[in-house]
Amino acid sequence: MKDTFKHKGLRKQLVAILTAKGITNTAVLEAIGAIPRHLFIDSSFLEHAYQDKAFPIAASQTISQPYTVAFQSELLEVKPADKILEIGTGSGYQTAVLCLMGAHVYSIERQLELFKKTNQFLPKIGYVAKRLIFGDGYKGLKEEAPFDSIIVTAGAPFVPKPLLSQLKIGGRLVIPVGDEDQIMTLYIRKGPKEFEKHELGNFKFVPLLENKN
Ligand code: SAH
């Protein structure tokens, strides 16, 4: 569980790459510059940790590409103490970014193995989410709604209705929508039944799985 000067140097380079790709939010860049991403992936693949690439984790899932994490985090327009719901905890890296930005994070994972692993690991390295939940993200988290924002980190074939209805007025849902490839989509809730929709480019995620819990 070491974080050396070499790792810190590699993170600086990664932050420079993300800046060059257009990420400007300083809180996002600071979080990525601070979080030891190498601890979130298998130790035999250390050299991959600070490349701007997705990488396999347990249970045939992936830790999202740093650029994707930065892009989605930026779209959330996080303010300290924002209540945020994440769907797809996975390695917990995106969760850690949001925690470090001062958000109160609730995160749902449907893979038991990953849930257990990340539930133990995150607090160990100092990132404390409000709640990590083993369950189905398609349903959202009604008992904690409404949320300032919701982030989905798996490719959704359609936009689950509960996620839209669990947003505060003014709240933001960031969700990659599509089967093979996904379009990053931002919904802003303007009123009880009004949503503004923005489509923000193509991405590739592992699928958001339904009825498989
Ligand atoms: N945020 C993660 C990305 C992991 S990949 C990270 O930074 O590492 C997407 C994750 O979504 C996988 O762990 C997968 O198991 C999970 N997932 C897929 N369908 C889901 C669902 N219906 N509910 C909750 N999690 C789901």
Coordinates of C-alpha atoms and ligand atoms in Angstrom, one line a residue:
M1 CA 0.0 0.0 0.0
K2 CA 2.9 2.3 -0.8
D3 CA 2.6 5.7 -2.5
T4 CA 6.0 6.8 -3.6
F5 CA 7.5 9.9 -5.2
K6 CA 7.5 7.9 -8.5
H7 CA 3.7 7.4 -8.2
K8 CA 3.2 11.1 -7.4
G9 CA 5.3 12.0 -10.4
L10 CA 3.2 9.7 -12.7
R11 CA 0.0 11.3 -11.3
K12 CA 1.3 14.7 -12.2
Q13 CA 1.9 13.6 -15.8
L14 CA -1.6 12.1 -15.8
V15 CA -3.1 15.4 -14.7
A16 CA -1.2 17.2 -17.5
I17 CA -2.6 14.7 -20.0
L18 CA -6.2 15.3 -18.8
T19 CA -5.7 19.1 -18.8
A20 CA -4.4 18.8 -22.4
K21 CA -7.6 16.8 -23.3
G22 CA -9.7 19.6 -22.0
I23 CA -10.5 19.0 -18.3
T24 CA -10.5 22.3 -16.5
N25 CA -12.2 21.8 -13.1
T26 CA -9.4 22.2 -10.6
A27 CA -11.2 20.2 -7.8
V28 CA -11.4 17.2 -10.3
L29 CA -7.8 17.6 -11.3
E30 CA -6.6 17.9 -7.7
A31 CA -8.5 14.8 -6.7
I32 CA -6.9 12.8 -9.6
G33 CA -3.5 14.2 -8.7
A34 CA -4.0 13.1 -5.1
I35 CA -5.6 9.6 -5.3
P36 CA -3.2 6.6 -5.6
R37 CA -4.9 4.9 -8.6
H38 CA -2.3 2.2 -8.5
L39 CA -3.8 0.9 -5.3
F40 CA -7.1 0.3 -7.1
I41 CA -5.7 -2.2 -9.6
D42 CA -3.9 -5.5 -9.3
S43 CA -0.3 -4.9 -8.0
S44 CA 1.2 -6.8 -10.9
F45 CA 0.0 -4.1 -13.3
L46 CA 1.4 -1.1 -11.6
E47 CA 2.8 0.4 -14.8
H48 CA -0.7 0.7 -16.2
A49 CA -2.1 2.6 -13.3
Y50 CA -1.3 6.1 -14.5
Q51 CA -1.9 5.6 -18.2
D52 CA -5.1 7.2 -19.5
K53 CA -6.7 3.8 -20.0
A54 CA -9.5 1.7 -18.6
F55 CA -8.2 -1.5 -16.9
P56 CA -9.6 -4.9 -15.9
I57 CA -10.5 -5.3 -12.2
A58 CA -12.2 -8.3 -10.6
A59 CA -15.4 -10.0 -11.9
S60 CA -14.8 -9.1 -15.6
Q61 CA -15.4 -5.4 -14.8
T62 CA -13.1 -2.4 -15.5
I63 CA -11.8 0.7 -13.6
S64 CA -12.9 3.5 -15.9
Q65 CA -10.4 5.5 -17.9
P66 CA -9.1 8.5 -16.0
Y67 CA -10.3 10.9 -18.7
T68 CA -13.8 9.4 -18.4
V69 CA -13.8 9.7 -14.6
A70 CA -12.6 13.4 -15.0
F71 CA -15.2 14.1 -17.7
Q72 CA -18.1 12.7 -15.7
S73 CA -17.0 14.3 -12.5
E74 CA -16.7 17.7 -14.2
L75 CA -20.3 17.3 -15.5
L76 CA -21.6 16.8 -12.0
E77 CA -20.5 20.3 -11.0
V78 CA -19.9 19.0 -7.5
K79 CA -20.2 21.4 -4.5
P80 CA -18.9 20.4 -1.1
A81 CA -21.5 18.4 0.9
D82 CA -23.5 17.6 -2.3
K83 CA -25.5 14.3 -1.9
I84 CA -24.4 12.1 -4.8
L85 CA -25.6 8.7 -5.9
E86 CA -23.2 6.6 -7.9
I87 CA -24.3 3.5 -9.9
G88 CA -21.5 0.9 -10.3
T89 CA -19.0 1.2 -7.5
G90 CA -16.6 -1.2 -9.1
S91 CA -13.0 -0.5 -7.9
G92 CA -14.2 2.5 -5.9
Y93 CA -11.9 4.9 -7.8
Q94 CA -14.7 7.2 -9.0
T95 CA -16.2 7.0 -5.5
A96 CA -12.9 8.2 -4.0
V97 CA -12.7 11.1 -6.5
L98 CA -16.1 12.3 -5.4
C99 CA -15.4 11.8 -1.7
L100 CA -12.2 13.9 -2.0
M101 CA -14.2 16.6 -3.7
G102 CA -16.2 16.9 -0.5
A103 CA -19.4 15.1 -1.7
H104 CA -21.5 12.8 0.4
V105 CA -21.4 9.7 -1.7
Y106 CA -23.9 6.7 -1.9
S107 CA -22.7 4.1 -4.3
I108 CA -24.4 0.9 -5.5
E109 CA -22.7 -2.2 -6.9
R110 CA -24.4 -5.4 -8.1
Q111 CA -21.4 -7.7 -8.1
L112 CA -21.0 -9.2 -4.6
E113 CA -17.3 -9.9 -4.9
L114 CA -16.6 -6.3 -6.0
F115 CA -18.9 -4.8 -3.4
K116 CA -17.2 -6.7 -0.6
K117 CA -13.7 -5.9 -1.8
T118 CA -14.3 -2.2 -2.3
N119 CA -16.3 -1.9 1.0
Q120 CA -13.2 -3.1 2.9
F121 CA -10.6 -1.3 0.8
L122 CA -11.9 2.3 0.5
P123 CA -12.0 3.2 4.2
K124 CA -8.6 1.5 4.6
I125 CA -7.0 4.1 2.4
G126 CA -9.0 6.9 3.9
Y127 CA -12.0 7.5 1.6
V128 CA -15.3 7.2 3.5
A129 CA -18.5 7.1 1.5
K130 CA -21.7 7.7 3.3
R131 CA -22.9 4.3 2.2
L132 CA -21.8 1.5 -0.1
I133 CA -24.8 -0.6 -1.1
F134 CA -25.0 -4.1 -2.6
G135 CA -28.0 -3.9 -4.9
D136 CA -29.5 -3.0 -8.3
G137 CA -28.7 0.5 -9.5
Y138 CA -31.6 0.5 -12.0
K139 CA -33.8 1.2 -8.9
G140 CA -31.7 4.0 -7.6
L141 CA -31.9 4.5 -3.8
K142 CA -35.3 5.7 -2.9
E143 CA -34.8 5.9 0.9
E144 CA -32.0 8.5 0.4
A145 CA -33.5 10.5 -2.4
P146 CA -33.5 13.3 -3.6
F147 CA -29.9 13.7 -4.8
D148 CA -28.0 16.7 -6.0
S149 CA -26.6 14.5 -8.7
I150 CA -26.5 10.9 -9.9
I151 CA -23.6 9.3 -11.9
V152 CA -23.9 6.0 -13.7
T153 CA -20.5 4.4 -14.5
A154 CA -21.8 1.5 -16.7
G155 CA -23.4 1.7 -20.2
A156 CA -27.2 1.9 -19.8
P157 CA -29.4 0.6 -22.7
F158 CA -32.0 3.2 -21.6
V159 CA -32.4 5.8 -18.9
P160 CA -33.9 4.2 -15.7
K161 CA -37.0 6.3 -14.7
P162 CA -36.2 6.0 -10.9
L163 CA -32.9 7.8 -11.4
L164 CA -34.6 10.8 -13.0
S165 CA -37.3 10.9 -10.3
Q166 CA -34.7 10.8 -7.5
L167 CA -33.0 14.0 -8.6
K168 CA -33.6 17.3 -6.8
I169 CA -34.9 20.2 -8.9
G170 CA -31.7 21.6 -10.4
G171 CA -30.1 18.2 -10.0
R172 CA -27.9 16.5 -12.6
L173 CA -27.9 12.9 -13.9
V174 CA -24.8 11.9 -15.9
I175 CA -25.3 8.6 -17.7
P176 CA -23.7 6.9 -20.7
V177 CA -26.6 5.7 -22.8
G178 CA -26.4 3.0 -25.5
D179 CA -25.7 -0.7 -26.1
E180 CA -22.4 -1.2 -27.9
D181 CA -21.1 2.3 -27.6
Q182 CA -22.7 5.0 -25.4
I183 CA -23.4 8.6 -25.7
M184 CA -22.6 10.5 -22.5
T185 CA -25.8 12.2 -21.6
L186 CA -26.5 14.9 -19.0
Y187 CA -30.0 15.5 -17.7
I188 CA -30.7 18.6 -15.6
R189 CA -34.0 18.6 -13.7
K190 CA -35.8 21.9 -14.3
G191 CA -39.1 21.1 -12.7
P192 CA -41.1 18.1 -11.4
K193 CA -41.6 16.8 -15.0
E194 CA -39.2 19.0 -17.0
F195 CA -35.7 17.8 -17.9
E196 CA -33.1 19.4 -20.1
K197 CA -31.0 16.9 -22.0
H198 CA -27.4 17.4 -23.4
E199 CA -25.5 14.8 -25.4
L200 CA -21.8 15.0 -24.9
G201 CA -19.9 12.6 -27.1
N202 CA -19.1 8.8 -27.4
F203 CA -17.7 6.6 -24.8
K204 CA -17.4 2.8 -24.2
F205 CA -18.4 1.2 -20.9
V206 CA -19.2 -2.3 -19.5
P207 CA -23.0 -2.8 -19.5
L208 CA -25.4 -1.8 -16.8
L209 CA -27.0 -5.1 -16.1
E210 CA -30.7 -5.5 -15.3
N211 CA -32.5 -8.1 -13.2
K212 CA -29.3 -9.9 -12.5
N213 CA -29.1 -9.4 -8.8
Ligands
SAH1 N1 -16.9 3.5 -11.1 C1 -16.2 2.2 -11.3 C2 -16.5 1.7 -12.7 C3 -16.7 0.2 -12.7 S1 -17.3 -0.5 -14.2 C4 -14.7 2.4 -11.1 O1 -14.2 3.6 -11.1 O2 -14.0 1.4 -11.0 C5 -19.1 -0.5 -13.9 C6 -19.6 -1.2 -12.6 O3 -21.0 -1.2 -12.7 C7 -19.2 -2.7 -12.5 O4 -18.5 -2.9 -11.3 C8 -20.5 -3.4 -12.6 O5 -20.6 -4.6 -11.8 C9 -21.5 -2.4 -12.1 N2 -22.9 -2.6 -12.5 C10 -23.4 -3.1 -13.7 N3 -24.7 -3.1 -13.6 C11 -25.1 -2.6 -12.4 C12 -26.4 -2.4 -11.8 N4 -27.5 -2.7 -12.4 N5 -26.4 -1.9 -10.5 C13 -25.2 -1.6 -9.9 N6 -24.0 -1.8 -10.4 C14 -23.9 -2.3 -11.7

